[in-house]
Amino acid sequence: MAHRTEQIENILKSLPDEPGIYQYFNSDGTLIYVGKAKNLKKRVTSYFSKEIFENAKTKVMVKNIADIKFIITGTEYEALLLENNLIKKHQPRYNVSLKDDKTYPWIIIKNEPFPRVFYTRKKIKDGSEYYGPYPSVRMIHTLLDFFRQLYMLRNCNLSLTQENIEKKKFKVCLEYHIKNCKGPCEGLQTSADYDEAIAGIREILKGNISSVIQHFNDQMKQHAAAYQFEQAQALKTK
């Protein structure tokens, strides 16, 4: 079992059963690792309850932990975003190195009508926006799934120019019928509405979560005031 100092013991006892991020510091006060957790108490305590570690790096890291700090977040998604921002900002020694940008994936907002949002390992100078790099593909998939649930983005590769839409070149697919897309290909979603969703995604990727939450709260109140309770409940559950 990993060595526990009195200070570490007291911190472990104070950890909440809530989502958030945790930060490990060495004896010099240097941040050496950032992680996220659905349950801070269970996740952090697990590091100090192991007889065998998954690798030598983790074992050495735990041995060097002299202090622990944590931040509680509202959801696991918020913890994911905060974890990513802190890793990129501080590049802690025991996190996956982000120095080689070509190795790690990026989230791209494609420069095109009704922009697609996906991940890539290549940066091309075509006017698209790139966010990252991210330390794992798993983290990116979690973010992209979150965006699709929240904003119902298209995932097709159709050329949705205004001319093509007006000529009715496309038909909505299954994604529209199962409510994963609002059907911009048939003009069922305006570019202004779609761009509003993209603006929200930009804010999240920049770490500005509070403005997005406020936006949805305002929308929910507007629907409730107009007696559109079904729409208000849909926003509440997102």
Tab-separated table of N, CA and C in Angstrom, residues 55-115:
chain	number	residue	atom	x	y	z
A	55	ASN	N	1.671	0.587	-13.554
A	55	ASN	CA	2.980	0.807	-14.171
A	55	ASN	C	3.903	1.509	-13.184
A	56	ALA	N	5.192	1.512	-13.523
A	56	ALA	CA	6.201	2.089	-12.638
A	56	ALA	C	6.029	3.599	-12.503
A	57	LYS	N	5.571	4.248	-13.582
A	57	LYS	CA	5.404	5.699	-13.551
A	57	LYS	C	4.391	6.111	-12.483
A	58	THR	N	3.274	5.381	-12.408
A	58	THR	CA	2.252	5.703	-11.417
A	58	THR	C	2.769	5.475	-10.002
A	59	LYS	N	3.517	4.412	-9.825
A	59	LYS	CA	4.075	4.110	-8.505
A	59	LYS	C	5.006	5.222	-8.034
A	60	VAL	N	5.861	5.698	-8.924
A	60	VAL	CA	6.791	6.782	-8.581
A	60	VAL	C	6.022	8.073	-8.322
A	61	MET	N	4.999	8.323	-9.130
A	61	MET	CA	4.202	9.532	-8.953
A	61	MET	C	3.563	9.573	-7.572
A	62	VAL	N	2.912	8.476	-7.182
A	62	VAL	CA	2.236	8.423	-5.878
A	62	VAL	C	3.239	8.616	-4.746
A	63	LYS	N	4.412	8.045	-4.904
A	63	LYS	CA	5.462	8.186	-3.886
A	63	LYS	C	5.852	9.653	-3.707
A	64	ASN	N	5.723	10.454	-4.769
A	64	ASN	CA	6.133	11.861	-4.726
A	64	ASN	C	5.014	12.833	-4.363
A	65	ILE	N	3.816	12.319	-4.101
A	65	ILE	CA	2.704	13.206	-3.745
A	65	ILE	C	2.858	13.685	-2.306
A	66	ALA	N	2.949	15.012	-2.143
A	66	ALA	CA	3.071	15.601	-0.806
A	66	ALA	C	1.826	16.397	-0.428
A	67	ASP	N	1.044	16.778	-1.431
A	67	ASP	CA	-0.155	17.569	-1.171
A	67	ASP	C	-1.180	17.308	-2.265
A	68	ILE	N	-2.441	17.451	-1.910
A	68	ILE	CA	-3.540	17.227	-2.857
A	68	ILE	C	-4.513	18.388	-2.758
A	69	LYS	N	-4.900	18.912	-3.902
A	69	LYS	CA	-5.945	19.930	-3.947
A	69	LYS	C	-7.025	19.455	-4.910
A	70	PHE	N	-8.252	19.885	-4.685
A	70	PHE	CA	-9.337	19.448	-5.549
A	70	PHE	C	-10.324	20.585	-5.778
A	71	ILE	N	-11.047	20.485	-6.895
A	71	ILE	CA	-12.088	21.453	-7.244
A	71	ILE	C	-13.346	20.664	-7.582
A	72	ILE	N	-14.433	20.961	-6.912
A	72	ILE	CA	-15.706	20.292	-7.183
A	72	ILE	C	-16.364	20.951	-8.397
A	73	THR	N	-16.905	20.130	-9.286
A	73	THR	CA	-17.624	20.648	-10.449
A	73	THR	C	-19.068	20.159	-10.419
A	74	GLY	N	-19.900	20.807	-11.218
A	74	GLY	CA	-21.312	20.431	-11.233
A	74	GLY	C	-21.564	19.076	-11.852
A	75	THR	N	-20.767	18.728	-12.884
A	75	THR	CA	-20.954	17.470	-13.597
A	75	THR	C	-19.605	16.879	-13.967
A	76	GLU	N	-19.637	15.629	-14.421
A	76	GLU	CA	-18.414	14.968	-14.876
A	76	GLU	C	-17.889	15.630	-16.153
A	77	TYR	N	-18.795	16.146	-16.996
A	77	TYR	CA	-18.365	16.836	-18.209
A	77	TYR	C	-17.570	18.093	-17.872
A	78	GLU	N	-18.035	18.847	-16.876
A	78	GLU	CA	-17.320	20.050	-16.462
A	78	GLU	C	-15.938	19.673	-15.931
A	79	ALA	N	-15.858	18.550	-15.216
A	79	ALA	CA	-14.565	18.082	-14.708
A	79	ALA	C	-13.632	17.744	-15.864
A	80	LEU	N	-14.173	17.122	-16.899
A	80	LEU	CA	-13.377	16.770	-18.077
A	80	LEU	C	-12.782	18.011	-18.730
A	81	LEU	N	-13.606	19.046	-18.895
A	81	LEU	CA	-13.142	20.269	-19.537
A	81	LEU	C	-12.091	20.985	-18.689
A	82	LEU	N	-12.328	21.031	-17.381
A	82	LEU	CA	-11.384	21.691	-16.484
A	82	LEU	C	-10.065	20.932	-16.439
A	83	GLU	N	-10.143	19.600	-16.416
A	83	GLU	CA	-8.932	18.772	-16.430
A	83	GLU	C	-8.101	19.080	-17.669
A	84	ASN	N	-8.762	19.121	-18.817
A	84	ASN	CA	-8.053	19.367	-20.063
A	84	ASN	C	-7.381	20.741	-20.061
A	85	ASN	N	-8.106	21.757	-19.599
A	85	ASN	CA	-7.545	23.110	-19.574
A	85	ASN	C	-6.329	23.202	-18.664
A	86	LEU	N	-6.383	22.548	-17.508
A	86	LEU	CA	-5.273	22.599	-16.557
A	86	LEU	C	-4.048	21.839	-17.077
A	87	ILE	N	-4.295	20.708	-17.749
A	87	ILE	CA	-3.174	19.939	-18.317
A	87	ILE	C	-2.465	20.760	-19.387
A	88	LYS	N	-3.251	21.400	-20.256
A	88	LYS	CA	-2.645	22.203	-21.313
A	88	LYS	C	-1.906	23.414	-20.744
A	89	LYS	N	-2.451	23.994	-19.681
A	89	LYS	CA	-1.845	25.191	-19.093
A	89	LYS	C	-0.556	24.879	-18.347
A	90	HIS	N	-0.558	23.798	-17.536
A	90	HIS	CA	0.574	23.530	-16.650
A	90	HIS	C	1.483	22.394	-17.120
A	91	GLN	N	0.979	21.528	-18.002
A	91	GLN	CA	1.733	20.375	-18.496
A	91	GLN	C	2.453	19.633	-17.354
A	92	PRO	N	1.679	19.094	-16.418
A	92	PRO	CA	2.287	18.383	-15.286
A	92	PRO	C	3.122	17.191	-15.746
A	93	ARG	N	4.155	16.922	-15.000
A	93	ARG	CA	5.145	15.919	-15.398
A	93	ARG	C	4.538	14.551	-15.653
A	94	TYR	N	3.607	14.122	-14.834
A	94	TYR	CA	3.095	12.756	-14.941
A	94	TYR	C	1.833	12.631	-15.788
A	95	ASN	N	1.362	13.726	-16.348
A	95	ASN	CA	0.298	13.625	-17.345
A	95	ASN	C	0.942	13.318	-18.699
A	96	VAL	N	0.142	12.867	-19.637
A	96	VAL	CA	0.664	12.606	-20.968
A	96	VAL	C	1.212	13.913	-21.530
A	97	SER	N	2.413	13.883	-22.039
A	97	SER	CA	3.031	15.089	-22.578
A	97	SER	C	2.273	15.588	-23.797
A	98	LEU	N	2.049	16.897	-23.841
A	98	LEU	CA	1.361	17.503	-24.977
A	98	LEU	C	2.312	18.344	-25.830
A	99	LYS	N	3.610	18.140	-25.652
A	99	LYS	CA	4.572	18.971	-26.364
A	99	LYS	C	4.621	18.659	-27.859
A	100	ASP	N	4.425	17.395	-28.206
A	100	ASP	CA	4.448	17.019	-29.617
A	100	ASP	C	3.035	17.068	-30.158
A	101	ASP	N	2.642	18.234	-30.708
A	101	ASP	CA	1.271	18.435	-31.146
A	101	ASP	C	0.849	17.482	-32.257
A	102	LYS	N	1.809	16.950	-33.027
A	102	LYS	CA	1.456	16.078	-34.148
A	102	LYS	C	0.984	14.708	-33.672
A	103	THR	N	1.345	14.332	-32.466
A	103	THR	CA	1.026	13.004	-31.954
A	103	THR	C	-0.399	12.919	-31.432
A	104	TYR	N	-0.915	14.005	-30.921
A	104	TYR	CA	-2.194	13.967	-30.221
A	104	TYR	C	-3.321	14.566	-31.055
A	105	PRO	N	-4.539	14.128	-30.807
A	105	PRO	CA	-5.676	14.585	-31.615
A	105	PRO	C	-6.182	15.972	-31.235
A	106	TRP	N	-6.808	16.607	-32.206
A	106	TRP	CA	-7.407	17.921	-32.048
A	106	TRP	C	-8.897	17.819	-32.350
A	107	ILE	N	-9.679	18.735	-31.796
A	107	ILE	CA	-11.068	18.889	-32.215
A	107	ILE	C	-11.108	20.010	-33.237
A	108	ILE	N	-11.755	19.743	-34.359
A	108	ILE	CA	-11.818	20.716	-35.442
A	108	ILE	C	-13.252	21.177	-35.665
A	109	ILE	N	-13.414	22.482	-35.826
A	109	ILE	CA	-14.671	23.049	-36.317
A	109	ILE	C	-14.391	23.411	-37.773
A	110	LYS	N	-14.940	22.632	-38.664
A	110	LYS	CA	-14.588	22.718	-40.084
A	110	LYS	C	-15.058	24.038	-40.700
A	111	ASN	N	-14.214	24.601	-41.548
A	111	ASN	CA	-14.556	25.828	-42.264
A	111	ASN	C	-15.443	25.486	-43.453
A	112	GLU	N	-16.770	25.496	-43.239
A	112	GLU	CA	-17.733	25.111	-44.265
A	112	GLU	C	-19.120	25.551	-43.803
A	113	PRO	N	-20.093	25.591	-44.717
A	113	PRO	CA	-21.465	25.894	-44.300
A	113	PRO	C	-21.965	24.798	-43.343
A	114	PHE	N	-22.653	25.186	-42.280
A	114	PHE	CA	-23.107	24.242	-41.263
A	114	PHE	C	-21.924	23.366	-40.818
A	115	PRO	N	-20.946	23.960	-40.148
A	115	PRO	CA	-19.674	23.277	-39.859
A	115	PRO	C	-19.841	21.963	-39.098
